Amino acid sequence: MGHGGNVIVELTADHRELEELFAQIEAQPVDHPRRRELADRLTAELVRHCVAEEMYLYPTVRKHVPHGAALADKELADHAKVEQMLKDLEDLRADDPQFNDIVAKLKFEVASHVREEEHELFPTLAESSSSDKLDELGRLVRRAKELAPTRPHPSLPNTPPANKLLAPGVGLVDRVRDLVSSRTTTG
C-alpha cells in the first residue's frame, strides 16, 4: 500500500486494494489455507491504512473541514469497531465457523466506512484544502503506512500525539513478529 498521489488518491487506492482482498478471501474454498494468508494480509493492510488515517487525515479533517470534529470522531469509532473485529479474527483458523462470520461483518463495516469517506469526507476535504496540503498529506500517509503496526492493537491510542509516538515502535515489533512467524503481510 503505497500508491502515490495526494491523500485522497492514496487512500482511495487503498480502498480498492482492500475490496480486492475481500474478494480473494471469498473466492477461496472454506478449507483452503490461502484464506488465512489473505486474512493476514487484509489485516496488515487495514491496520496500516487506519493508523495512517488516524495519524494524519483525521487531525487535518478536525482542524480544516466544517464539522470536522464530528466527522473525525465518527471515523475513529468506525476504526475501533474494525480493529476489534480484526483482533477477533487474528487467531482463528480459516475453517473455523466464526472466520466467515467475522470476515462478512468486517467487509460490511469497511464498505460502509469507504462509502462515507469517498462520498462525504473526501469531497469536503478537497474543497477545504489546497492541492499542496493534499499532496503533503499523501506523502505523510505513505510514510506512516511504512512504519505502522501490521497487527490489530485495539488498546493503543488512536489520536495524536500518543499514536504518532507509539505506532512506529509497535510497528517494528509487529514486523519482527511477522518475520519470525512467516506471517504474510504483503502481496
Short mmCIF file of C-alpha atoms in Angstrom, two decimals:
data_model
loop_
_atom_site.label_atom_id
_atom_site.label_comp_id
_atom_site.label_asym_id
_atom_site.label_seq_id
_atom_site.Cartn_x
_atom_site.Cartn_y
_atom_site.Cartn_z
CA MET A 1 0.00 0.00 0.00
CA GLY A 2 1.90 2.98 -1.28
CA HIS A 3 0.29 4.18 -4.44
CA GLY A 4 1.40 7.78 -4.87
CA GLY A 5 -0.58 10.94 -5.37
CA ASN A 6 -2.38 13.16 -2.94
CA VAL A 7 -4.03 11.81 0.20
CA ILE A 8 -7.39 11.25 -1.50
CA VAL A 9 -5.83 9.32 -4.40
CA GLU A 10 -3.68 7.31 -1.98
CA LEU A 11 -6.48 6.33 0.38
CA THR A 12 -8.95 5.62 -2.43
CA ALA A 13 -6.39 3.25 -3.99
CA ASP A 14 -6.10 1.57 -0.58
CA HIS A 15 -9.88 1.13 -0.55
CA ARG A 16 -9.79 -0.64 -3.92
CA GLU A 17 -6.98 -2.89 -2.70
CA LEU A 18 -8.95 -3.81 0.42
CA GLU A 19 -12.02 -4.62 -1.69
CA GLU A 20 -9.87 -6.89 -3.85
CA LEU A 21 -8.52 -8.70 -0.79
CA PHE A 22 -12.05 -9.32 0.48
CA ALA A 23 -12.97 -10.72 -2.96
CA GLN A 24 -9.93 -13.01 -2.94
CA ILE A 25 -10.82 -14.36 0.51
CA GLU A 26 -14.40 -15.02 -0.59
CA ALA A 27 -13.22 -16.77 -3.77
CA GLN A 28 -11.25 -19.42 -1.85
CA PRO A 29 -12.85 -22.69 -0.71
CA VAL A 30 -13.72 -22.68 3.01
CA ASP A 31 -10.97 -25.13 3.99
CA HIS A 32 -8.24 -23.59 1.81
CA PRO A 33 -5.19 -22.39 3.80
CA ARG A 34 -4.78 -19.41 1.43
CA ARG A 35 -7.80 -17.81 3.15
CA ARG A 36 -5.78 -17.41 6.37
CA GLU A 37 -2.85 -15.90 4.43
CA LEU A 38 -5.21 -13.47 2.70
CA ALA A 39 -6.85 -12.58 6.01
CA ASP A 40 -3.42 -11.82 7.48
CA ARG A 41 -2.61 -9.62 4.51
CA LEU A 42 -6.00 -7.89 4.76
CA THR A 43 -5.41 -7.31 8.47
CA ALA A 44 -1.98 -5.79 7.89
CA GLU A 45 -3.23 -3.52 5.09
CA LEU A 46 -6.28 -2.42 7.07
CA VAL A 47 -4.28 -1.70 10.22
CA ARG A 48 -1.68 0.31 8.27
CA HIS A 49 -4.44 2.22 6.47
CA CYS A 50 -6.30 3.01 9.70
CA VAL A 51 -3.18 4.08 11.57
CA ALA A 52 -2.17 6.43 8.74
CA GLU A 53 -5.64 7.98 8.67
CA GLU A 54 -5.61 8.37 12.45
CA MET A 55 -2.15 9.99 12.43
CA TYR A 56 -2.68 12.49 9.60
CA LEU A 57 -6.08 12.50 7.89
CA TYR A 58 -8.39 12.89 10.87
CA PRO A 59 -6.37 15.60 12.64
CA THR A 60 -6.48 17.58 9.38
CA VAL A 61 -10.22 16.95 8.99
CA ARG A 62 -10.77 18.02 12.60
CA LYS A 63 -8.86 21.26 12.00
CA HIS A 64 -9.84 22.31 8.46
CA VAL A 65 -13.17 20.73 7.49
CA PRO A 66 -16.53 22.19 8.56
CA HIS A 67 -17.94 19.97 11.35
CA GLY A 68 -14.62 18.13 11.14
CA ALA A 69 -14.53 17.11 14.79
CA ALA A 70 -17.79 15.17 14.46
CA LEU A 71 -16.63 13.56 11.20
CA ALA A 72 -13.28 12.56 12.69
CA ASP A 73 -14.91 11.16 15.83
CA LYS A 74 -17.29 9.05 13.72
CA GLU A 75 -14.42 7.67 11.63
CA LEU A 76 -12.37 6.89 14.75
CA ALA A 77 -15.34 4.99 16.20
CA ASP A 78 -15.61 3.03 12.94
CA HIS A 79 -11.91 2.20 13.15
CA ALA A 80 -12.29 0.95 16.72
CA LYS A 81 -15.03 -1.48 15.59
CA VAL A 82 -12.93 -2.70 12.67
CA GLU A 83 -9.83 -3.14 14.80
CA GLN A 84 -11.73 -5.20 17.37
CA MET A 85 -13.06 -7.45 14.60
CA LEU A 86 -9.52 -7.86 13.26
CA LYS A 87 -8.37 -8.82 16.74
CA ASP A 88 -11.19 -11.40 16.95
CA LEU A 89 -10.16 -12.78 13.54
CA GLU A 90 -6.44 -12.85 14.30
CA ASP A 91 -6.13 -16.34 15.81
CA LEU A 92 -8.97 -18.12 14.00
CA ARG A 93 -8.25 -20.86 11.51
CA ALA A 94 -9.79 -20.34 8.09
CA ASP A 95 -12.09 -23.35 8.58
CA ASP A 96 -13.41 -22.05 11.92
CA PRO A 97 -17.14 -21.23 11.55
CA GLN A 98 -16.56 -17.80 13.13
CA PHE A 99 -14.00 -16.93 10.45
CA ASN A 100 -16.64 -16.43 7.73
CA ASP A 101 -18.95 -14.52 10.09
CA ILE A 102 -16.23 -12.10 11.14
CA VAL A 103 -15.00 -11.59 7.56
CA ALA A 104 -18.58 -10.83 6.44
CA LYS A 105 -19.12 -8.32 9.28
CA LEU A 106 -15.72 -6.79 8.63
CA LYS A 107 -16.46 -6.43 4.92
CA PHE A 108 -19.75 -4.69 5.72
CA GLU A 109 -18.09 -2.26 8.18
CA VAL A 110 -15.23 -1.48 5.81
CA ALA A 111 -17.59 -0.96 2.85
CA SER A 112 -19.69 1.44 4.91
CA HIS A 113 -16.58 3.32 6.05
CA VAL A 114 -15.29 3.53 2.45
CA ARG A 115 -18.62 4.92 1.20
CA GLU A 116 -18.68 7.58 3.91
CA GLU A 117 -15.11 8.64 3.22
CA GLU A 118 -15.35 8.67 -0.55
CA HIS A 119 -18.78 10.32 -0.79
CA GLU A 120 -18.68 12.72 2.17
CA LEU A 121 -15.32 13.21 3.81
CA PHE A 122 -13.00 13.28 0.78
CA PRO A 123 -15.07 15.79 -1.25
CA THR A 124 -15.34 18.06 1.79
CA LEU A 125 -11.61 17.75 2.43
CA ALA A 126 -10.85 18.56 -1.21
CA GLU A 127 -12.99 21.71 -1.02
CA SER A 128 -11.37 22.95 2.18
CA SER A 129 -7.71 22.11 1.45
CA SER A 130 -5.14 23.30 -1.06
CA SER A 131 -3.67 20.85 -3.54
CA ASP A 132 -0.29 21.34 -1.84
CA LYS A 133 -1.80 20.35 1.51
CA LEU A 134 -3.43 17.26 -0.04
CA ASP A 135 -0.10 16.29 -1.66
CA GLU A 136 1.74 16.75 1.64
CA LEU A 137 -0.85 14.60 3.43
CA GLY A 138 -0.39 11.93 0.76
CA ARG A 139 3.35 11.81 1.48
CA LEU A 140 2.77 11.71 5.24
CA VAL A 141 0.19 8.93 4.93
CA ARG A 142 2.51 6.81 2.77
CA ARG A 143 5.32 7.24 5.29
CA ALA A 144 3.01 6.38 8.19
CA LYS A 145 1.92 3.16 6.47
CA GLU A 146 5.57 2.11 6.12
CA LEU A 147 6.09 2.38 9.89
CA ALA A 148 2.62 1.39 11.14
CA PRO A 149 1.77 -1.80 13.00
CA THR A 150 0.65 -4.81 10.96
CA ARG A 151 -1.49 -6.39 13.67
CA PRO A 152 -4.55 -5.05 15.47
CA HIS A 153 -3.92 -3.27 18.77
CA PRO A 154 -7.34 -2.01 19.92
CA SER A 155 -5.93 -0.65 23.18
CA LEU A 156 -3.37 1.68 21.55
CA PRO A 157 -4.23 5.39 21.38
CA ASN A 158 -5.73 6.48 18.06
CA THR A 159 -5.14 10.23 18.22
CA PRO A 160 -2.01 12.42 18.19
CA PRO A 161 0.38 12.88 19.80
CA ALA A 162 0.32 9.45 21.51
CA ASN A 163 -0.36 7.45 18.33
CA LYS A 164 2.48 9.20 16.47
CA LEU A 165 4.86 8.31 19.29
CA LEU A 166 3.79 4.70 19.82
CA ALA A 167 2.79 3.39 16.37
CA PRO A 168 6.32 3.21 14.86
CA GLY A 169 7.67 1.18 17.80
CA VAL A 170 4.69 -1.16 17.82
CA GLY A 171 5.02 -1.44 14.03
CA LEU A 172 8.64 -2.52 14.37
CA VAL A 173 7.71 -5.20 16.91
CA ASP A 174 4.88 -6.41 14.64
CA ARG A 175 7.19 -6.66 11.63
CA VAL A 176 9.68 -8.72 13.67
CA ARG A 177 6.85 -10.99 14.84
CA ASP A 178 5.64 -11.33 11.24
CA LEU A 179 9.12 -12.27 10.07
CA VAL A 180 9.67 -14.85 12.82
CA SER A 181 6.22 -16.41 12.32
CA SER A 182 6.34 -16.25 8.48
CA ARG A 183 3.05 -14.31 8.55
CA THR A 184 2.01 -12.92 5.16
CA THR A 185 1.51 -9.14 5.27
CA THR A 186 2.23 -8.10 1.68
CA GLY A 187 1.10 -9.25 -1.74
#
